[in-house]
Amino acid sequence: MFGLGFQELLVILIMALLFFGGNKLPEVGGALGKAIREFQRATKEPTTSALRPRETADHQPTENDTTKGRGRA
């Protein structure tokens, strides 16, 4: 996780406790967790939507449509 060891995480936790206080810390942690989940979801979304075929109801095949074969092998 970001290359942080136990000592670094402990220092960050103590600094957060001093900065936000004990009563506000669970609220801040929940908001941080929610932000991380949203960020991960947003970074995964373009790759999953790019792999899905697009469904367009308004597409009408034309004479020059590239998906249509020309009858030659």
Short mmCIF file of C-alpha atoms in Angstrom, two decimals:
data_model
loop_
_atom_site.label_atom_id
_atom_site.label_comp_id
_atom_site.label_asym_id
_atom_site.label_seq_id
_atom_site.Cartn_x
_atom_site.Cartn_y
_atom_site.Cartn_z
CA MET A 1 0.00 0.00 0.00
CA PHE A 2 1.93 3.02 -1.29
CA GLY A 3 5.19 1.57 0.05
CA LEU A 4 4.47 2.67 3.64
CA GLY A 5 5.70 0.60 6.53
CA PHE A 6 4.18 0.13 9.97
CA GLN A 7 6.11 3.03 11.51
CA GLU A 8 5.03 5.47 8.80
CA LEU A 9 1.38 4.45 9.15
CA LEU A 10 1.62 4.82 12.93
CA VAL A 11 3.04 8.34 12.60
CA ILE A 12 0.29 9.29 10.12
CA LEU A 13 -2.38 7.90 12.47
CA ILE A 14 -0.98 9.84 15.45
CA MET A 15 -0.81 13.05 13.39
CA ALA A 16 -4.41 12.56 12.23
CA LEU A 17 -5.51 11.95 15.82
CA LEU A 18 -3.82 15.15 16.96
CA PHE A 19 -5.08 17.18 14.02
CA PHE A 20 -8.72 16.01 13.89
CA GLY A 21 -9.25 14.82 17.45
CA GLY A 22 -10.70 11.56 18.68
CA ASN A 23 -14.35 12.47 18.12
CA LYS A 24 -13.96 13.57 14.50
CA LEU A 25 -11.54 10.82 13.41
CA PRO A 26 -14.18 8.13 12.54
CA GLU A 27 -16.06 10.65 10.40
CA VAL A 28 -12.88 11.65 8.56
CA GLY A 29 -11.91 8.00 8.07
CA GLY A 30 -15.32 7.18 6.60
CA ALA A 31 -15.14 10.11 4.20
CA LEU A 32 -11.62 9.11 3.16
CA GLY A 33 -12.70 5.52 2.55
CA LYS A 34 -15.65 6.68 0.46
CA ALA A 35 -13.38 8.95 -1.60
CA ILE A 36 -10.92 6.11 -2.23
CA ARG A 37 -13.74 3.78 -3.36
CA GLU A 38 -15.09 6.43 -5.74
CA PHE A 39 -11.61 7.02 -7.15
CA GLN A 40 -11.05 3.30 -7.72
CA ARG A 41 -14.46 2.95 -9.36
CA ALA A 42 -13.74 5.92 -11.63
CA THR A 43 -10.36 4.55 -12.69
CA LYS A 44 -11.84 1.13 -13.53
CA GLU A 45 -14.89 2.48 -15.37
CA PRO A 46 -13.24 3.61 -18.64
CA THR A 47 -11.57 0.23 -19.16
CA THR A 48 -14.72 -1.77 -18.52
CA SER A 49 -16.89 0.48 -20.67
CA ALA A 50 -14.32 0.41 -23.48
CA LEU A 51 -14.44 -3.38 -23.56
CA ARG A 52 -18.23 -3.48 -23.82
CA PRO A 53 -19.75 -3.19 -27.30
CA ARG A 54 -21.82 -0.07 -27.71
CA GLU A 55 -25.52 -0.53 -28.21
CA THR A 56 -26.97 2.17 -30.38
CA ALA A 57 -30.61 1.93 -31.33
CA ASP A 58 -30.45 4.78 -33.82
CA HIS A 59 -27.76 3.21 -36.05
CA GLN A 60 -29.13 2.40 -39.49
CA PRO A 61 -26.91 0.34 -41.83
CA THR A 62 -25.92 2.20 -44.97
CA GLU A 63 -24.60 1.13 -48.35
CA ASN A 64 -21.01 1.92 -47.30
CA ASP A 65 -21.26 0.31 -43.85
CA THR A 66 -17.94 -1.34 -42.92
CA THR A 67 -19.64 -4.24 -41.12
CA LYS A 68 -21.34 -5.35 -44.34
CA GLY A 69 -19.48 -7.86 -46.51
CA ARG A 70 -18.82 -7.12 -50.18
CA GLY A 71 -19.58 -10.63 -51.39
CA ARG A 72 -15.97 -11.42 -52.27
CA ALA A 73 -13.75 -13.87 -50.47
#
